[in-house]
């Protein structure tokens, strides 16, 4: 009896084994960036020369101008960001007031979303049906558009505050950093993604640029506030330095780290490295690296070089610096090892500001 | 593609009448000593370092008085004009140089802004110009700072016909541009005066094809409305046989909507208002072997830039005064000498300067011309020297040497070399703003410019043929460029540039029977202008072509004059242009071909001498642009009417 049953179990095991080896089933989840990544090249403001690059990891090749080469027309003016969803790629082109939708793999243009959009910054996918688009409008107000993804149409618009930037999702809650745009704001908007209603605001320091959710805490990089004297020197009495901050989800400030100086180059390009539980950011012509246990603003730079954007490649576990030499020349994408030494460089488009893992 | 090829061939074969014709006349003037060329500045006509002086035909000026300097130069001149569209800022870029490298002079007074070093050619009405001369290349070196690519000379002249004379100019375009002008002159043996008034409105609402989108479609351009008013009043005094004097006043207002590229979804609501006032006064005495001339001028411009959408009002102004004294001694043992002194005071104010800035400049210059003959070969040596002090400090000494040889009557060969330079603008030095600041430690741009060429002039019966060609090479070191330093833009002496190339031009005039004349003319310019050295850390883009500098340009045209009818066809080819220092082919502007046709007729109507002209611009309906994102109008038609009484 036992043996007979044993045969059946053996047969079942063999079937399951071969079934598990079926090509249709994923052996493991493909990590983001396995195939490569996109580089968003902002272009020079007012020069209509924004572009996209794609790093083909298998061949180790950086392909530039992929959108223009595929579609015969340029992205437009000031590509700010890019978001991927399945086969779709949404490129947010701020000064052209539009979202270019292209096929993620063929780079073929599928649609242009420009109705009701003025000065878009970021697009965040809520689910397969809905996305939010932050829009600076005139730079002093700000809205969040609700996008119907299948229709590529804006279905509603929510007044949210000045200079809405990146949107961070947490379950059915969205956090939107209000960086003031051309003015000032000091809040994080909290949105219910089910009802698209504003649930409230978390008050923070001046002009939060970006909010990142790490271990249930809201990490914020803010640009502070800059007022000028009549001679355009910084009016320090009425200014606030840029900063890093950590809030509890209820808005309680747990950490506030003020940058040491008033500078034109504020804390920015806040990138989280999930593998090493570290943040990278730029400040005053250098790159800094801190872990989540930080309790003081770092005094030593990780890399003493100025970058227009930063990125993190989880496949190579490496920091990427995006250099924009003069906005009339190509930018450079530079890999750095764990010691802050550059290891390889690729030429990209004008004004690279971010990478998007494929 | 085939259509384009045919049109290119036609354009090169059918030569343009207006564009280059006068250059050869000017060349003659250069080589035939003391032949009187009606250019008020002697430094232009007689001490030019080369033969590259182009005088735009007076008929072209008269028949296009509704136009502006930008359009005139685009149609009739050989150099490159960089334009932000139909009504936007237009600046010259001659011989591969930058937009700040050409002087714009009105009766010898430099109109270039001390603040930004450029001059907007679209704001100068053609009605205010009697004679338009263009010097290309190093021939402008005696003019001093900024005359690197060349110089543009706007001249006014004493009315010749005695008594009162009036001309009313009316113009309307099917893209809603309207122009009204009045020119009234009075002339007597002792005194003459001319009064010119104009009103111009161009709403900039023209058709174009938007190629910056998924599905290119015909659209109407928005923004860029331009309204202008102006008055020019001239007074000419004949004191006696030897002494003449003149005083002129130019007042103008411009109201301009700042135009954005078509790729920008949310156009600026910014308005720029300019108030312009210019005065020039001069005295000239002409002796038998000498003459001297004094001239003083004031040039003022107040600009208010207002963008209500971001609550921005920015004001700036400059006031320049210029005093020149020139003494000239003629024909002493084949020597001709001109020496002079120039004093320039520049005063600039801006909301982006901490305080008003002033700059005092003193220049001494001398030109010596020696014209010997060896056997049958006529020779012409010209040595020019200029030294300028800015606030007491010396700037690069500017020597120049030119040789013209005339081995046979029909042929002139020439060689020239000259130093060139440009001092930084006030913005370069003193700008203070959020995210940008000037650099008071900037050095002048400087370099050398060399030219060589020939002219050929031959008559075959009733056919007059002229050909000329110039090879040019200029090196400009310490080129000033604004660069981003950790989020702050600042100008630095960043790069060295080498501009070189060749110009070729030809003209054919044919006199036929029955009051008929046929003229054809054309030209070609090849310009390679490359970055040779950069002081940027990464040494990017070495050997790349400068942006907005086409390698190839050609123009051609034909004019048929029959009794009171004139038919003019012009064709222009501008090669593709890079728009960034990468020379990225995806960002370049495509080459284009445009053609304009103009038919004019003159008749008597109730005692009025009347003239009507119909101009079809962009006849072939080419969709084109000379600045990325700033398209120019498709085919459009202008009707001009002129009444003389």
XYZ file of N, CA and C in Angstrom, chain B residues 277-423:
441
model
N 16.217 107.241 -28.167
C 16.511 108.624 -28.598
C 17.967 108.680 -29.064
N 18.148 109.237 -30.245
C 19.506 109.341 -30.798
C 19.671 110.708 -31.443
N 20.804 111.290 -31.212
C 21.112 112.597 -31.802
C 22.526 112.528 -32.359
N 22.703 113.104 -33.543
C 24.054 113.208 -34.081
C 24.229 114.602 -34.683
N 25.372 115.196 -34.406
C 25.685 116.524 -34.954
C 27.128 116.507 -35.454
N 27.336 117.094 -36.612
C 28.694 117.051 -37.153
C 29.010 118.251 -38.031
N 30.284 118.465 -38.191
C 30.778 119.576 -39.015
C 31.894 119.025 -39.876
N 31.891 119.415 -41.141
C 32.918 118.908 -42.041
C 33.494 120.056 -42.843
N 34.817 120.090 -42.917
C 35.460 121.099 -43.768
C 36.328 120.387 -44.792
N 36.154 120.796 -46.010
C 36.896 120.127 -47.070
C 37.810 121.127 -47.749
N 39.126 120.897 -47.700
C 40.084 121.758 -48.378
C 40.527 121.137 -49.683
N 41.572 121.667 -50.246
C 42.028 121.102 -51.518
C 42.818 119.814 -51.297
N 43.621 119.801 -50.287
C 44.414 118.591 -50.035
C 44.111 117.977 -48.672
N 43.212 118.571 -47.953
C 42.902 118.031 -46.636
C 41.408 118.150 -46.387
N 40.936 117.457 -45.427
C 39.630 117.778 -44.859
C 39.593 117.258 -43.431
N 38.745 117.846 -42.662
C 38.575 117.379 -41.293
C 37.094 117.303 -40.960
N 36.821 116.512 -39.973
C 35.416 116.289 -39.635
C 35.301 116.080 -38.132
N 34.312 116.730 -37.576
C 33.986 116.498 -36.166
C 32.554 115.986 -36.099
N 32.334 115.045 -35.229
C 30.967 114.556 -35.050
C 30.759 114.136 -33.595
N 29.639 114.555 -33.028
C 29.266 114.125 -31.680
C 27.892 113.480 -31.729
N 27.672 112.531 -30.874
C 26.388 111.823 -30.906
C 25.998 111.342 -29.521
N 24.705 111.240 -29.328
C 24.139 110.636 -28.114
C 23.227 109.499 -28.544
N 23.308 108.412 -27.838
C 22.427 107.288 -28.123
C 21.877 106.776 -26.796
N 20.554 106.806 -26.682
C 19.909 106.428 -25.414
C 18.848 105.379 -25.697
N 18.790 104.392 -24.855
C 17.702 103.415 -24.957
C 17.271 102.977 -23.574
N 15.981 103.057 -23.354
C 15.406 102.621 -22.088
C 14.492 101.433 -22.380
N 14.708 100.336 -21.712
C 13.933 99.126 -21.973
C 13.251 98.674 -20.692
N 11.953 98.418 -20.831
C 11.201 97.871 -19.690
C 10.643 96.520 -20.090
N 11.000 95.526 -19.340
C 10.522 94.163 -19.592
C 9.530 93.824 -18.483
N 8.340 93.454 -18.892
C 7.285 93.250 -17.899
C 6.592 91.918 -18.145
N 6.534 91.089 -17.123
C 5.800 89.825 -17.230
C 4.813 89.746 -16.069
N 3.565 90.158 -16.326
C 2.600 90.191 -15.221
C 2.326 88.816 -14.631
N 2.520 87.736 -15.393
C 2.181 86.411 -14.877
C 3.089 86.011 -13.717
N 4.293 86.564 -13.684
C 5.160 86.269 -12.533
C 5.517 87.551 -11.782
N 4.720 88.594 -12.045
C 4.863 89.843 -11.316
C 6.284 90.413 -11.454
N 6.788 90.380 -12.666
C 8.170 90.806 -12.902
C 8.201 92.092 -13.734
N 8.916 93.069 -13.241
C 9.215 94.265 -14.028
C 10.723 94.472 -13.949
N 11.356 94.508 -15.085
C 12.798 94.685 -15.106
C 13.136 95.841 -16.046
N 13.903 96.791 -15.543
C 14.230 97.977 -16.349
C 15.728 98.038 -16.583
N 16.071 98.530 -17.743
C 17.489 98.755 -18.037
C 17.592 99.907 -19.031
N 18.711 100.571 -19.021
C 18.905 101.669 -19.972
C 20.390 101.900 -20.196
N 20.696 102.458 -21.334
C 22.071 102.896 -21.557
C 22.071 104.232 -22.276
N 23.065 105.016 -21.965
C 23.280 106.309 -22.621
C 24.745 106.345 -23.046
N 24.946 106.413 -24.332
C 26.308 106.492 -24.850
C 26.512 107.838 -25.530
N 27.637 108.459 -25.283
C 27.992 109.625 -26.102
C 29.303 109.349 -26.799
N 29.378 109.846 -27.999
C 30.494 109.509 -28.866
C 30.963 110.779 -29.574
N 32.247 111.049 -29.517
C 32.815 112.239 -30.155
C 33.985 111.795 -31.021
N 33.945 112.209 -32.262
C 35.014 111.804 -33.176
C 35.574 113.040 -33.870
N 36.874 113.085 -33.948
C 37.522 114.128 -34.742
C 38.478 113.425 -35.708
N 38.318 113.736 -36.975
C 39.119 113.061 -37.991
C 39.776 114.099 -38.892
N 41.058 113.924 -39.116
C 41.778 114.806 -40.028
C 42.360 113.949 -41.139
N 42.273 114.471 -42.344
C 42.690 113.669 -43.483
C 43.534 114.515 -44.422
N 44.662 113.998 -44.783
C 45.529 114.703 -45.715
C 45.662 113.849 -46.964
N 45.500 114.490 -48.122
C 45.372 113.718 -49.351
C 46.537 113.949 -50.290
N 46.987 112.886 -50.887
C 47.833 112.922 -52.066
C 49.129 113.703 -51.883
N 49.900 113.310 -50.908
C 51.254 113.840 -50.777
C 52.213 112.735 -51.192
N 52.781 112.883 -52.386
C 53.679 111.865 -52.952
C 53.046 110.469 -52.874
N 51.848 110.396 -53.353
C 51.104 109.130 -53.373
C 50.746 108.606 -51.986
N 50.914 109.453 -50.969
C 50.506 109.057 -49.622
C 49.186 109.747 -49.272
N 48.382 109.046 -48.554
C 47.121 109.606 -48.072
C 47.004 109.201 -46.608
N 46.772 110.165 -45.783
C 46.820 109.885 -44.346
C 45.535 110.368 -43.684
N 45.007 109.555 -42.827
C 43.858 109.962 -42.019
C 44.158 109.584 -40.574
N 43.984 110.553 -39.705
C 44.190 110.276 -38.285
C 42.997 110.803 -37.509
N 42.757 110.220 -36.393
C 41.589 110.663 -35.647
C 41.626 110.291 -34.186
N 40.659 110.852 -33.530
C 40.509 110.655 -32.097
C 39.038 110.343 -31.858
N 38.781 109.360 -31.029
C 37.392 109.020 -30.723
C 37.254 108.905 -29.210
N 36.266 109.608 -28.674
C 35.991 109.542 -27.235
C 34.587 108.959 -27.062
N 34.505 107.927 -26.270
C 33.206 107.276 -26.068
C 32.929 107.203 -24.568
N 31.758 107.655 -24.184
C 31.324 107.503 -22.796
C 30.128 106.571 -22.765
N 30.187 105.550 -21.949
C 29.077 104.586 -21.861
C 28.547 104.582 -20.432
N 27.243 104.668 -20.307
C 26.607 104.679 -18.982
C 25.466 103.658 -19.032
N 25.519 102.694 -18.160
C 24.508 101.640 -18.184
C 23.859 101.439 -16.833
N 22.529 101.268 -16.869
C 21.780 101.003 -15.635
C 20.896 99.798 -15.864
N 20.713 99.034 -14.829
C 19.815 97.891 -14.936
C 19.366 97.516 -13.536
N 18.152 96.980 -13.456
C 17.711 96.442 -12.170
C 18.612 95.297 -11.728
N 19.366 94.763 -12.662
C 20.277 93.670 -12.324
C 21.722 94.116 -12.143
N 21.913 95.414 -12.000
C 23.235 95.904 -11.598
C 23.088 96.512 -10.208
N 24.136 96.414 -9.434
C 24.080 96.988 -8.095
C 24.018 98.508 -8.176
N 24.641 99.058 -9.188
C 24.684 100.507 -9.326
C 24.837 100.850 -10.798
N 24.737 102.125 -11.142
C 24.993 102.521 -12.532
C 26.479 102.315 -12.827
N 26.759 101.810 -13.987
C 28.154 101.612 -14.374
C 28.508 102.526 -15.541
N 29.708 103.055 -15.467
C 30.177 103.980 -16.499
C 31.489 103.459 -17.063
N 31.718 103.774 -18.305
C 32.972 103.352 -18.911
C 33.408 104.452 -19.874
N 34.635 104.890 -19.732
C 35.172 105.931 -20.607
C 36.228 105.332 -21.521
N 36.061 105.593 -22.785
C 36.974 105.000 -23.762
C 37.585 106.104 -24.626
N 38.849 105.973 -24.886
C 39.561 106.916 -25.757
C 40.306 106.086 -26.793
N 40.150 106.462 -28.049
C 40.834 105.721 -29.114
C 41.557 106.692 -30.036
N 42.742 106.296 -30.448
C 43.488 107.023 -31.467
C 43.656 106.086 -32.653
N 43.470 106.627 -33.827
C 43.623 105.759 -34.994
C 44.273 106.511 -36.146
N 44.945 105.757 -36.954
C 45.606 106.323 -38.125
C 45.516 105.319 -39.263
N 45.300 105.855 -40.435
C 45.342 105.025 -41.632
C 46.252 105.714 -42.643
N 47.171 104.957 -43.182
C 48.100 105.500 -44.174
C 47.970 104.663 -45.435
N 47.736 105.378 -46.500
C 47.579 104.668 -47.761
C 48.670 105.129 -48.720
N 49.325 104.197 -49.359
C 50.397 104.509 -50.294
C 50.068 103.811 -51.605
N 50.110 104.609 -52.682
C 49.623 104.067 -53.952
C 50.639 104.263 -55.067
N 51.673 103.457 -55.039
C 52.650 103.584 -56.117
C 52.253 102.755 -57.346
N 52.942 102.995 -58.423
C 52.787 102.161 -59.611
C 54.156 101.659 -60.020
N 54.235 100.376 -60.282
C 55.494 99.802 -60.750
C 55.220 99.236 -62.136
N 55.752 99.903 -63.123
C 55.437 99.523 -64.493
C 53.956 99.746 -64.735
N 53.306 98.704 -65.213
C 51.870 98.821 -65.473
C 51.032 98.320 -64.298
N 51.720 97.965 -63.227
C 50.983 97.399 -62.085
C 50.665 98.509 -61.078
N 49.398 98.723 -60.866
C 48.980 99.671 -59.835
C 48.962 98.956 -58.490
N 49.400 99.666 -57.485
C 49.498 99.070 -56.167
C 48.820 99.969 -55.144
N 48.422 99.390 -54.089
C 47.711 100.151 -53.081
C 47.984 99.505 -51.728
N 48.857 100.128 -50.935
C 49.181 99.621 -49.611
C 48.390 100.415 -48.569
N 47.818 99.750 -47.636
C 47.105 100.466 -46.573
C 47.542 99.924 -45.214
N 47.999 100.824 -44.385
C 48.371 100.443 -43.021
C 47.397 101.138 -42.077
N 46.772 100.376 -41.205
C 45.849 100.977 -40.239
C 46.320 100.626 -38.824
N 46.167 101.596 -37.939
C 46.592 101.414 -36.549
C 45.529 101.999 -35.637
N 45.183 101.284 -34.598
C 44.217 101.823 -33.632
C 44.606 101.347 -32.233
N 44.599 102.277 -31.321
C 44.819 101.920 -29.914
C 43.679 102.525 -29.105
N 43.171 101.726 -28.191
C 42.036 102.181 -27.403
C 42.324 101.969 -25.922
N 41.952 102.962 -25.142
C 42.085 102.861 -23.691
C 40.678 102.826 -23.096
N 40.452 101.892 -22.202
C 39.159 101.788 -21.530
C 39.389 102.067 -20.054
N 38.813 103.145 -19.574
C 39.037 103.585 -18.191
C 40.534 103.631 -17.872
N 41.301 104.125 -18.817
C 42.729 104.317 -18.619
C 43.579 103.099 -18.898
N 42.951 101.959 -19.109
C 43.732 100.747 -19.358
C 43.750 100.425 -20.855
N 44.894 99.981 -21.324
C 45.006 99.702 -22.757
C 44.252 98.432 -23.113
N 43.771 98.415 -24.334
C 43.165 97.200 -24.893
C 44.114 96.733 -25.993
N 43.848 95.598 -26.598
C 44.786 95.131 -27.626
C 45.006 96.171 -28.726
N 46.259 96.404 -29.049
C 46.625 97.293 -30.138
C 46.152 96.651 -31.450
N 45.550 97.460 -32.307
C 44.914 96.905 -33.510
C 45.628 97.401 -34.761
N 46.595 96.669 -35.242
C 47.192 97.014 -36.523
C 46.512 96.261 -37.667
N 46.639 96.805 -38.846
C 46.117 96.127 -40.033
C 46.936 96.516 -41.241
N 47.082 95.598 -42.167
C 47.850 95.881 -43.378
C 47.120 95.238 -44.551
N 46.988 96.016 -45.621
C 46.310 95.482 -46.802
C 47.077 95.874 -48.051
N 47.059 94.980 -49.018
C 47.702 95.247 -50.309
C 46.713 94.923 -51.419
N 46.529 95.897 -52.296
C 45.737 95.672 -53.504
C 46.673 95.799 -54.703
N 46.599 94.849 -55.583
C 47.420 94.869 -56.797
C 46.503 94.832 -58.005
N 46.837 95.692 -58.997
C 46.016 95.686 -60.211
C 46.939 95.413 -61.396
N 47.253 94.133 -61.642
C 48.208 93.810 -62.711
C 47.681 94.178 -64.097
N 46.383 94.006 -64.296
C 45.736 94.465 -65.526
C 44.468 95.197 -65.122
N 43.942 95.942 -66.045
C 42.821 96.821 -65.719
C 41.629 96.059 -65.141
N 41.420 94.840 -65.631
C 40.206 94.112 -65.238
C 40.345 93.373 -63.914
N 41.552 93.203 -63.467
C 41.756 92.297 -62.322
C 42.407 93.034 -61.154
N 41.869 92.823 -59.990
C 42.496 93.314 -58.764
C 42.679 92.132 -57.813
N 43.875 92.018 -57.308
C 44.164 90.997 -56.300
C 44.342 91.686 -54.950
N 43.938 91.076 -53.891
C 44.127 91.723 -52.593
C 44.459 90.712 -51.499
N 45.180 91.245 -50.530
C 45.590 90.491 -49.350
C 45.430 91.420 -48.156
N 44.991 90.919 -47.040
C 44.919 91.789 -45.870
C 45.033 90.973 -44.595
N 45.541 91.629 -43.576
C 45.584 91.013 -42.259
C 45.282 92.078 -41.225
N 44.642 91.705 -40.175
C 44.269 92.699 -39.173
C 44.015 92.019 -37.836
N 44.293 92.764 -36.795
C 43.910 92.277 -35.473
C 42.455 92.680 -35.226
N 41.768 91.883 -34.431
C 40.364 92.162 -34.115
C 40.169 91.978 -32.609
N 39.178 92.663 -32.049
C 38.934 92.493 -30.619
C 37.541 92.969 -30.230
N 37.124 92.573 -29.049
C 35.845 93.044 -28.493
C 35.968 93.098 -26.984
N 35.579 94.225 -26.408
C 35.607 94.320 -24.956
C 34.297 93.756 -24.394
